[in-house]
CSV table of C-alpha atoms and ligand atoms in Angstrom, one decimal:
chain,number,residue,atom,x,y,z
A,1,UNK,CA,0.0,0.0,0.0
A,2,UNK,CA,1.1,3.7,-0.9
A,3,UNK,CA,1.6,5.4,1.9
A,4,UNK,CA,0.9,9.0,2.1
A,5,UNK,CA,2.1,11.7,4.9
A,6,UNK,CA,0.5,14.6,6.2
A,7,UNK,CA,2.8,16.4,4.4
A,8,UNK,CA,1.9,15.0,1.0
A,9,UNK,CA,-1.3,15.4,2.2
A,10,UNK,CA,-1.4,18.9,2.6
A,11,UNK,CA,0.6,19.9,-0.2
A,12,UNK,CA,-1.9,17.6,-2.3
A,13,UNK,CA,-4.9,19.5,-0.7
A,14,UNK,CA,-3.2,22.8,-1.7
A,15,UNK,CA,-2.6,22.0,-5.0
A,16,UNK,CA,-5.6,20.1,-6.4
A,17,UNK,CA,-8.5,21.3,-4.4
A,18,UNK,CA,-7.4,24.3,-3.6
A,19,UNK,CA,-8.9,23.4,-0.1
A,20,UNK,CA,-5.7,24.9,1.7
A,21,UNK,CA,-3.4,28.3,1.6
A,22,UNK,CA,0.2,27.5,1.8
A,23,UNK,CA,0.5,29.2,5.0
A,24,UNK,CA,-2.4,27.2,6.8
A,25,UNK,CA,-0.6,24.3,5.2
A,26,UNK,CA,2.3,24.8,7.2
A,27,UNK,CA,0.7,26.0,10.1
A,28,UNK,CA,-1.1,22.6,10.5
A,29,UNK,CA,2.4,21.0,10.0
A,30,UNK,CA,3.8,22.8,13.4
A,31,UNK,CA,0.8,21.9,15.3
A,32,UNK,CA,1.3,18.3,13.8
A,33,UNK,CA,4.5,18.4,15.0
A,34,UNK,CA,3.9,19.5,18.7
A,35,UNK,CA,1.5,16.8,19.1
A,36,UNK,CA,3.7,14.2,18.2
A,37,UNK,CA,6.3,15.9,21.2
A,38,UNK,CA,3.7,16.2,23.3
A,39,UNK,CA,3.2,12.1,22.1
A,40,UNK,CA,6.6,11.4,23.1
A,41,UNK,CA,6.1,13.0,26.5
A,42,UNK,CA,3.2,11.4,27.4
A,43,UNK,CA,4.7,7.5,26.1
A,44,UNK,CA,7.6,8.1,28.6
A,45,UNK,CA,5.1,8.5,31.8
A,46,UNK,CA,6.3,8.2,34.9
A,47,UNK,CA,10.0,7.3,33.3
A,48,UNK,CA,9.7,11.3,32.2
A,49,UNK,CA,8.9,12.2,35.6
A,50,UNK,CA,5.7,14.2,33.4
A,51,UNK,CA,2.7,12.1,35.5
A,52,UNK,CA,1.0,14.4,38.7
A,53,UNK,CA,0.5,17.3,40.0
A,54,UNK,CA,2.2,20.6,39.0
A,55,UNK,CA,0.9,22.4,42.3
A,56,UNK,CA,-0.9,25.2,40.2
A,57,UNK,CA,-4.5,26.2,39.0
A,58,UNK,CA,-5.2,27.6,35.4
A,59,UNK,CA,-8.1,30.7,35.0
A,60,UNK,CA,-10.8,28.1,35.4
A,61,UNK,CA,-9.7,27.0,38.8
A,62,UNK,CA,-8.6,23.4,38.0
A,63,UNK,CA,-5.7,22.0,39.1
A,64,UNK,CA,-2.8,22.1,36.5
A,65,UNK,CA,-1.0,18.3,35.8
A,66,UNK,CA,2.5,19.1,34.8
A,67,UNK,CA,1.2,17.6,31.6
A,68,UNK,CA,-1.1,20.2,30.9
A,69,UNK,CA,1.5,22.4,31.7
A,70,UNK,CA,4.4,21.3,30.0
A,71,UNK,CA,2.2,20.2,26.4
A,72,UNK,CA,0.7,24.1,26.8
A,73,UNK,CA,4.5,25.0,26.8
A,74,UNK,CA,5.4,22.5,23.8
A,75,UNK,CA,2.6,23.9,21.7
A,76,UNK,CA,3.8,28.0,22.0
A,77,UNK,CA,7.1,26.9,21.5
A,78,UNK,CA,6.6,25.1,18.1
A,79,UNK,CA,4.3,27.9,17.0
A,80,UNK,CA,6.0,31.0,17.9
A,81,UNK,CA,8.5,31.3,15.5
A,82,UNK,CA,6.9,30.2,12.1
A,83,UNK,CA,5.5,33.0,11.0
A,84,UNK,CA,2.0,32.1,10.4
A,85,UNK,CA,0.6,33.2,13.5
A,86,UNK,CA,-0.8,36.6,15.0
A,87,UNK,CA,-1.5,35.3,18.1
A,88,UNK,CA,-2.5,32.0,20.1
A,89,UNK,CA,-4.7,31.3,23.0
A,90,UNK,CA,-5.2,28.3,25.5
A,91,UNK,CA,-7.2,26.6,28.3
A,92,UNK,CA,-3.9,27.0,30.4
A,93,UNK,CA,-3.7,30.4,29.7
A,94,UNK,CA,-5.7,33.5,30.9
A,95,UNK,CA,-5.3,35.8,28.3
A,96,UNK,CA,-4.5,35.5,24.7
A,97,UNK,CA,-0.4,35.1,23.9
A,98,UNK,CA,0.2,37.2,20.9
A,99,UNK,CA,3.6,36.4,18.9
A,100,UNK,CA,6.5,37.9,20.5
A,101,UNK,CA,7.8,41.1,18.2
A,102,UNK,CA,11.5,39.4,17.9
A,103,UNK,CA,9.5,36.6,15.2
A,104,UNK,CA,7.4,37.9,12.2
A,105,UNK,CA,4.1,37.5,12.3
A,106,UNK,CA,1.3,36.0,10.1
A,107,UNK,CA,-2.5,36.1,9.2
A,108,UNK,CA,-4.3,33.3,11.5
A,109,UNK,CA,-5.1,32.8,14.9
A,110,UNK,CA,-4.7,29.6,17.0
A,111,UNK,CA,-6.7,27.8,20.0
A,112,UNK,CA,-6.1,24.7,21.8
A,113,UNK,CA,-6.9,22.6,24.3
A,114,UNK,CA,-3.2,21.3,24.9
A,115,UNK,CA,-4.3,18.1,27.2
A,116,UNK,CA,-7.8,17.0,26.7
A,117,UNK,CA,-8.6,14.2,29.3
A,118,UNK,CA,-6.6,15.6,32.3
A,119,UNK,CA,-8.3,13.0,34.8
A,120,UNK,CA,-6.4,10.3,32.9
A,121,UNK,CA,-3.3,11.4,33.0
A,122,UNK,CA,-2.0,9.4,35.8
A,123,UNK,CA,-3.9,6.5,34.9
A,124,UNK,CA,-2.6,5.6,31.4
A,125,UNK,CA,-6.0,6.3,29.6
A,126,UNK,CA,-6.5,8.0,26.4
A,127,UNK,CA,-6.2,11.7,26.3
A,128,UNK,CA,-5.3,14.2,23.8
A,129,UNK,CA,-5.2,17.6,22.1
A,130,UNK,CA,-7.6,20.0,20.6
A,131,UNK,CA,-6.9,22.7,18.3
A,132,UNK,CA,-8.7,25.5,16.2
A,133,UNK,CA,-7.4,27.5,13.3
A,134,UNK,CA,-9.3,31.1,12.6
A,135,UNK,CA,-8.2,33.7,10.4
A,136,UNK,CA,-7.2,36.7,12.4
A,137,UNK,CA,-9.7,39.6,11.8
A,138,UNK,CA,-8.8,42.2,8.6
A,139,UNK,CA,-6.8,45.4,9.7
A,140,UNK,CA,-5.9,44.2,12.6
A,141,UNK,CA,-2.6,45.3,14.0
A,142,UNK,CA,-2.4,44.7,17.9
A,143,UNK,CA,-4.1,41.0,18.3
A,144,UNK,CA,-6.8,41.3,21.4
A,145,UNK,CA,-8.9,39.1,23.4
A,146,UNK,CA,-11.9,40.6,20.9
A,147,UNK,CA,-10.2,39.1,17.9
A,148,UNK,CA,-10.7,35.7,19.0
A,149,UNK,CA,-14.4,36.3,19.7
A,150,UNK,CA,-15.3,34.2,16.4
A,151,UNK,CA,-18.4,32.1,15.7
A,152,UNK,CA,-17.4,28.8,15.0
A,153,UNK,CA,-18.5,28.5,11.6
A,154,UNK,CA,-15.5,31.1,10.6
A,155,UNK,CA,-13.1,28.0,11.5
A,156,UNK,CA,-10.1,27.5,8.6
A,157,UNK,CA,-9.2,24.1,10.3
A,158,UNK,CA,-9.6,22.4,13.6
A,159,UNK,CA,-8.2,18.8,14.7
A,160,UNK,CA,-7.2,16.7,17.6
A,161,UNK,CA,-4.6,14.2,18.8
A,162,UNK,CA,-5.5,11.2,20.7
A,163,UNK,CA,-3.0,10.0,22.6
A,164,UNK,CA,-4.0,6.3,23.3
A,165,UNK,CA,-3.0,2.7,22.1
A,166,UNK,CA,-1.7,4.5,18.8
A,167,UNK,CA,-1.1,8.2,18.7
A,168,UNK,CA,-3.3,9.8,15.9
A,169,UNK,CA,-4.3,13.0,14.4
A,170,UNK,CA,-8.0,13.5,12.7
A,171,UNK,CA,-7.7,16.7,10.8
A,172,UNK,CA,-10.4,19.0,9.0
A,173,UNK,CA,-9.8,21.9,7.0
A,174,UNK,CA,-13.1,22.4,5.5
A,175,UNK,CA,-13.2,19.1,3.1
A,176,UNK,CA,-14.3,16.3,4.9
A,177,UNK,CA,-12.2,14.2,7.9
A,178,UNK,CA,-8.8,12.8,7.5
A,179,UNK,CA,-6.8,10.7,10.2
A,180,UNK,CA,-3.5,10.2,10.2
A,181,UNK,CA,-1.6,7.9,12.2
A,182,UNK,CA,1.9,8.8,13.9
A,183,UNK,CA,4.8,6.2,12.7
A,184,UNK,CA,7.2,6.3,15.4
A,185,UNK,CA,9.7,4.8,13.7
A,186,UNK,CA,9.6,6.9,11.0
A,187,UNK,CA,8.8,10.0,12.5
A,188,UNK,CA,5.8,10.9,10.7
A,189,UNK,CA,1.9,11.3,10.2
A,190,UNK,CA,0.6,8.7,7.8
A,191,UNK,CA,-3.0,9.0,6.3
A,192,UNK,CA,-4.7,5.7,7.8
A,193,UNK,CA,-9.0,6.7,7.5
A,194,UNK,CA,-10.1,9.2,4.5
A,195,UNK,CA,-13.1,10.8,4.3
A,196,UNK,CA,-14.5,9.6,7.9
A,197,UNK,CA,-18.0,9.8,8.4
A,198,UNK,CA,-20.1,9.2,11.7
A,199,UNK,CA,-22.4,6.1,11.0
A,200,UNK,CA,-25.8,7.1,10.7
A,201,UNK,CA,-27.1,4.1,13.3
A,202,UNK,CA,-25.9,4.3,16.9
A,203,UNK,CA,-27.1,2.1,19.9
A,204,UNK,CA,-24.1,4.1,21.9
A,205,UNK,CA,-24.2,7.1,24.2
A,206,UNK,CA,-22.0,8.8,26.5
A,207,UNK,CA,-22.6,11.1,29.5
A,208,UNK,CA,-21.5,11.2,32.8
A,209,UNK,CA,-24.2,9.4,34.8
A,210,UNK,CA,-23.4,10.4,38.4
A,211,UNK,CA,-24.6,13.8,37.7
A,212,UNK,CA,-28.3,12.3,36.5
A,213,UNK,CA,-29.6,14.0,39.4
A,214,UNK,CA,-29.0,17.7,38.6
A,215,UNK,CA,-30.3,17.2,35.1
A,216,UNK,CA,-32.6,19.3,33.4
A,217,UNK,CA,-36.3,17.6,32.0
A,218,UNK,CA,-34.7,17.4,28.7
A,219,UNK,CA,-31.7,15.4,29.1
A,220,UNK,CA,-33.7,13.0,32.0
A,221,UNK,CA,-36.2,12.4,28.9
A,222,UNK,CA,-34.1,11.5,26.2
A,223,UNK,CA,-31.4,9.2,28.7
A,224,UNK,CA,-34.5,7.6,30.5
A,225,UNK,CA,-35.8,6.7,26.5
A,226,UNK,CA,-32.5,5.2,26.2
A,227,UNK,CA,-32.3,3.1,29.5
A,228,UNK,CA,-35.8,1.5,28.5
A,229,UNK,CA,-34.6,-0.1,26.1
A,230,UNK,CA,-36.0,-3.1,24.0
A,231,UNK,CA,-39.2,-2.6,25.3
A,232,UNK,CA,-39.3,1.6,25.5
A,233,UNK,CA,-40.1,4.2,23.1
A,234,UNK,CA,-36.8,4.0,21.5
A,235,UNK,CA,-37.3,0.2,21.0
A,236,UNK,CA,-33.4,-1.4,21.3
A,237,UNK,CA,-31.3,-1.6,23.7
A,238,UNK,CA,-28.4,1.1,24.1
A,239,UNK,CA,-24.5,0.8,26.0
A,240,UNK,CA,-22.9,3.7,27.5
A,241,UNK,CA,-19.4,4.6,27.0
A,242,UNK,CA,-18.0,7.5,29.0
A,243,UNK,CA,-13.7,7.8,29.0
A,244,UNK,CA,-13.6,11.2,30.3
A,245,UNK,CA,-11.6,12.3,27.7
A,246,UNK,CA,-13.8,14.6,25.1
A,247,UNK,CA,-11.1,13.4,22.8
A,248,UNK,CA,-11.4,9.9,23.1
A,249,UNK,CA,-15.0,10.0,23.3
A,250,UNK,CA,-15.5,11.5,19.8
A,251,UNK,CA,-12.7,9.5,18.3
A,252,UNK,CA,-14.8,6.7,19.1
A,253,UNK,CA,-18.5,8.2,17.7
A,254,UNK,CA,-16.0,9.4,14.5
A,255,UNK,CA,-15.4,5.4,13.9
A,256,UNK,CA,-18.6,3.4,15.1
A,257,UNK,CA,-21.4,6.7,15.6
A,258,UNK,CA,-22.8,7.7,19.1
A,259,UNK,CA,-23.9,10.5,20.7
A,260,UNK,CA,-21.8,13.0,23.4
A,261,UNK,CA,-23.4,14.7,25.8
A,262,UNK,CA,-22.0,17.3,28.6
A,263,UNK,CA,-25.0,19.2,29.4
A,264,UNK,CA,-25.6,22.3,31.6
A,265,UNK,CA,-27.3,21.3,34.4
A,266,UNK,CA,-28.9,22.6,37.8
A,267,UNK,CA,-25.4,22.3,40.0
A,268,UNK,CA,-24.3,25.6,38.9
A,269,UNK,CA,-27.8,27.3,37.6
A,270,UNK,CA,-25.4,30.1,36.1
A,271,UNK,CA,-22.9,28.1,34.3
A,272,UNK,CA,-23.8,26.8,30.7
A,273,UNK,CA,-22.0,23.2,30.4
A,274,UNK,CA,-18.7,22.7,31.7
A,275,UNK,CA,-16.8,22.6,28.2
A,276,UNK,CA,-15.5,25.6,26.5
A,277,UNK,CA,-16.8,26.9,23.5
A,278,UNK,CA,-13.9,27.9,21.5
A,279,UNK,CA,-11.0,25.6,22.0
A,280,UNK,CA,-13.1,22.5,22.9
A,281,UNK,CA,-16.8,22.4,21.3
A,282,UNK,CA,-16.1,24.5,18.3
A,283,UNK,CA,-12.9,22.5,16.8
A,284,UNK,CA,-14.9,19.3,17.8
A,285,UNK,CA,-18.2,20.5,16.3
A,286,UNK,CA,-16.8,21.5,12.7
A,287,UNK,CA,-14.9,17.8,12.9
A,288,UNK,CA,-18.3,16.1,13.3
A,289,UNK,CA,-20.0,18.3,10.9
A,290,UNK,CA,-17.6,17.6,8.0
A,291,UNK,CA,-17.7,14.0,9.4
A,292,UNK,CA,-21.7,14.0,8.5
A,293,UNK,CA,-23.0,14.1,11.8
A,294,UNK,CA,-24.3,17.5,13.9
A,295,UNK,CA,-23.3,19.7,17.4
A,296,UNK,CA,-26.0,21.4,19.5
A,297,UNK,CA,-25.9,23.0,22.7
A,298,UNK,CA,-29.5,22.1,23.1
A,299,UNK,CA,-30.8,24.7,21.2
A,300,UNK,CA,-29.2,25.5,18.2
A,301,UNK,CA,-26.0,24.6,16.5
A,302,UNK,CA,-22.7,25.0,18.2
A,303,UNK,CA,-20.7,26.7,15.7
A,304,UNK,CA,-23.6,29.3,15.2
A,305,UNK,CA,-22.8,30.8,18.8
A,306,UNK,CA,-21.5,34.3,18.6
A,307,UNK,CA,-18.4,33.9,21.9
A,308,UNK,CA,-18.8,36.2,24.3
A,309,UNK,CA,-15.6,35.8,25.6
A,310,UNK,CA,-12.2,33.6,25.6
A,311,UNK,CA,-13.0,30.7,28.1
A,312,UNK,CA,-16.8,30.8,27.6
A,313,UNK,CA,-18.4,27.6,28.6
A,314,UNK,CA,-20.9,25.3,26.6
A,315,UNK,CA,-23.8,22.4,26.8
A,316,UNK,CA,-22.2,20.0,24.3
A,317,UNK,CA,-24.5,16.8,22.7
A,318,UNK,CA,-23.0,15.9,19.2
A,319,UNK,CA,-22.2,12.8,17.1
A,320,UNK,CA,-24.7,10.8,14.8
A,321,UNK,CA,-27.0,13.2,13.3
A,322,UNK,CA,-30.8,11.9,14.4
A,323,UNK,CA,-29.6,11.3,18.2
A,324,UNK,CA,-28.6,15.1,18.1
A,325,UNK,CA,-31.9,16.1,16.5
A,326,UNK,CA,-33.8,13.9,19.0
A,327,UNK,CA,-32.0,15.5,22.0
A,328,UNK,CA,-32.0,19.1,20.5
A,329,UNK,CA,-35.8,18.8,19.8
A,330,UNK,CA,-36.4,17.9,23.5
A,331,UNK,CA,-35.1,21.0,24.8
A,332,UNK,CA,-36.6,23.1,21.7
A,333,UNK,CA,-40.4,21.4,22.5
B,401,LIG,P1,-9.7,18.9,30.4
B,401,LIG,O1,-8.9,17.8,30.8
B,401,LIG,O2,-9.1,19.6,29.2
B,401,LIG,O3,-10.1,19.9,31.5
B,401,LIG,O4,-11.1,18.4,29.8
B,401,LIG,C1,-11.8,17.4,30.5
B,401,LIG,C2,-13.2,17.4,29.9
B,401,LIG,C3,-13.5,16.4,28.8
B,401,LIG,O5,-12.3,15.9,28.1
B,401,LIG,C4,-14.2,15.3,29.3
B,401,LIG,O6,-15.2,14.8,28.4
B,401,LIG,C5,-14.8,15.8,30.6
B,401,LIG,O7,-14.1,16.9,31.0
B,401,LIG,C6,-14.9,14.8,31.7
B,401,LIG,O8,-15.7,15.3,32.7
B,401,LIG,P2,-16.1,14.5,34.0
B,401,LIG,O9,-14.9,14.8,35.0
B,401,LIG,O10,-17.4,15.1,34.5
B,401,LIG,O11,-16.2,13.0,33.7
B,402,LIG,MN1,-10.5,19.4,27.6
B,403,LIG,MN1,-7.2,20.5,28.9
């Protein structure tokens, strides 16, 4: 079998469809390669003294790992000098990091989620990185905070990493789903699924369960149709599957279809969802879209939703198209 990089990949795209600038070509191919470091880290574990605690809290009030930290740190690193970037901005980071004045500086702006699945660190489980790619606003000259305030549909590319059993990258710039997987031996992304799309079908959902109780009416409806099973309104029976990495999770509705839900619920009355909008939901919604299936946040699509600010939060149900409907049409009734 031929194999094809990322890198032929790209320039392929570029070329023939047309699909890709040059400069969001190579952009990708930094991001590409800080994931594989931040691969590399994670594979050593404990033997890279990267596993626990890093005895500090990010904006949102969580606990840092010194994986979050130190992938946060890989990811700046490998973008800040190649010129295709006006500024970047993080879940680790409070405020927006523009590019330092001593590299030039380029046209797009980048988000990311450097370690998606932080509970799992210390327990070898899957976890992974998210990133979004938006183009930065015309005329501007100082990047801000307002610059990134970008409805998700304005998206030039998003993608994750999965750090798991094998390390891959699922890409989308706009033309459909590609995942690559990264040859250790060789050092580089090779194209392994084209064209992904979310099976249609799904007897799969995942949520976390132990918060059933603070639910809203919606989400109690539409899992209580699921548990019935066989002999309920949904007639067949359903499994749940919840890794706690948002990574994972979709990687697995991406191959075999499924739903994801993190809802808001009545805990924290003023808090919509616990994911964040712009360098979680967004890059994860426009993946699942190009991949055939839909992203709500109950109400109306995710990448419709003007941000109101950096580290905005978001009720998150996506995957296979008709589950998302169903679910969608609960809370719209
Ligand atoms: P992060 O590690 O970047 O903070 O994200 C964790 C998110 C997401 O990946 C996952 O789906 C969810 O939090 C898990 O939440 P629970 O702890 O409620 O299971
Ligand atoms: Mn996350
Ligand atoms: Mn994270």
């Amino acid at each position: 079998m031929k194999r094809i990089s990322l890198t032929q990949y790209l320039v392929e795209e570029q070329r023939m469809n047309n699909s890709i600038p040059a400069e969001l070509r190579l952009l990708i191919e930094v991001v590409a390669r800080a994931c594989k470091t931040i691969s590399h880290a994670v594979s050593k574990g404990a033997l890279g003294e990267v596993l626990g605690s890093a005895g500090s809290e990010n904006v949102q009030g969580e606990v840092q790992k010194k994986l979050d930290v130190l992938s946060n740190e890989m990811l700046l690193e490998a973008n800040e000098w190649g010129g295709h970037l006006a500024a970047m901005a993080s879940e680790e980071m409070e405020t927006i990091h523009p590019i330092p004045h001593r590299y030039p500086k380029g046209e797009y702006l980048l988000l990311f989620d450097p370690l998606d699945g932080s509970s799992n660190i210390d327990v070898n489980v899957s976890i992974g990185t998210i990133f979004s790619v938006l183009k930065a606003p015309e005329g501007m000259s100082t990047p801000s905070e307002q610059d990134f305030l970008q409805c998700g549909t304005k998206q030039v590319a998003a993608g994750y990493a999965v750090y798991g059993p094998q390390t891959v990258l699922v890409l989308t710039t706009g033309n459909g789903v590609n995942c690559f997987t990264l040859d250790r031996e060789m050092g580089s992304w090779v194209l392994t699924q084209r064209d992904m799309k979310i099976p249609a079908e799904t007897k799969e959902y995942a949520i976390n369960a132990s918060n059933a109780r603070h639910w809203y009416p919606p989400v109690k409806r539409y899992v209580d149709e699921l548990l019935a099973g066989k002999t309920g309104p949904r007639g067949k029976d359903f499994n749940t599957r919840w890794i706690a990495s948002m990574v994972a999770d979709v990687h697995r509705i991406l191959n075999r279809g499924g739903i994801f839900m993190y809802p808001a619920d009545a805990r924290e009355p003023d808090k919509p969802g616990k994911l964040r909008l712009m360098y979680e939901a967004n890059p994860m919604a426009f993946i699942v879209e190009q991949a055939g299936g839909a992203a709500t946040n109950g109400k109306q699509r995710i990448l419709d939703i003007q941000p109101q600010k950096l580290h905005e939060r978001v009720a998150v149900f996506l995957g296979s198209r008709s589950e998302v409907e169903r679910v969608t049409s609960y809370h719209n009734a």
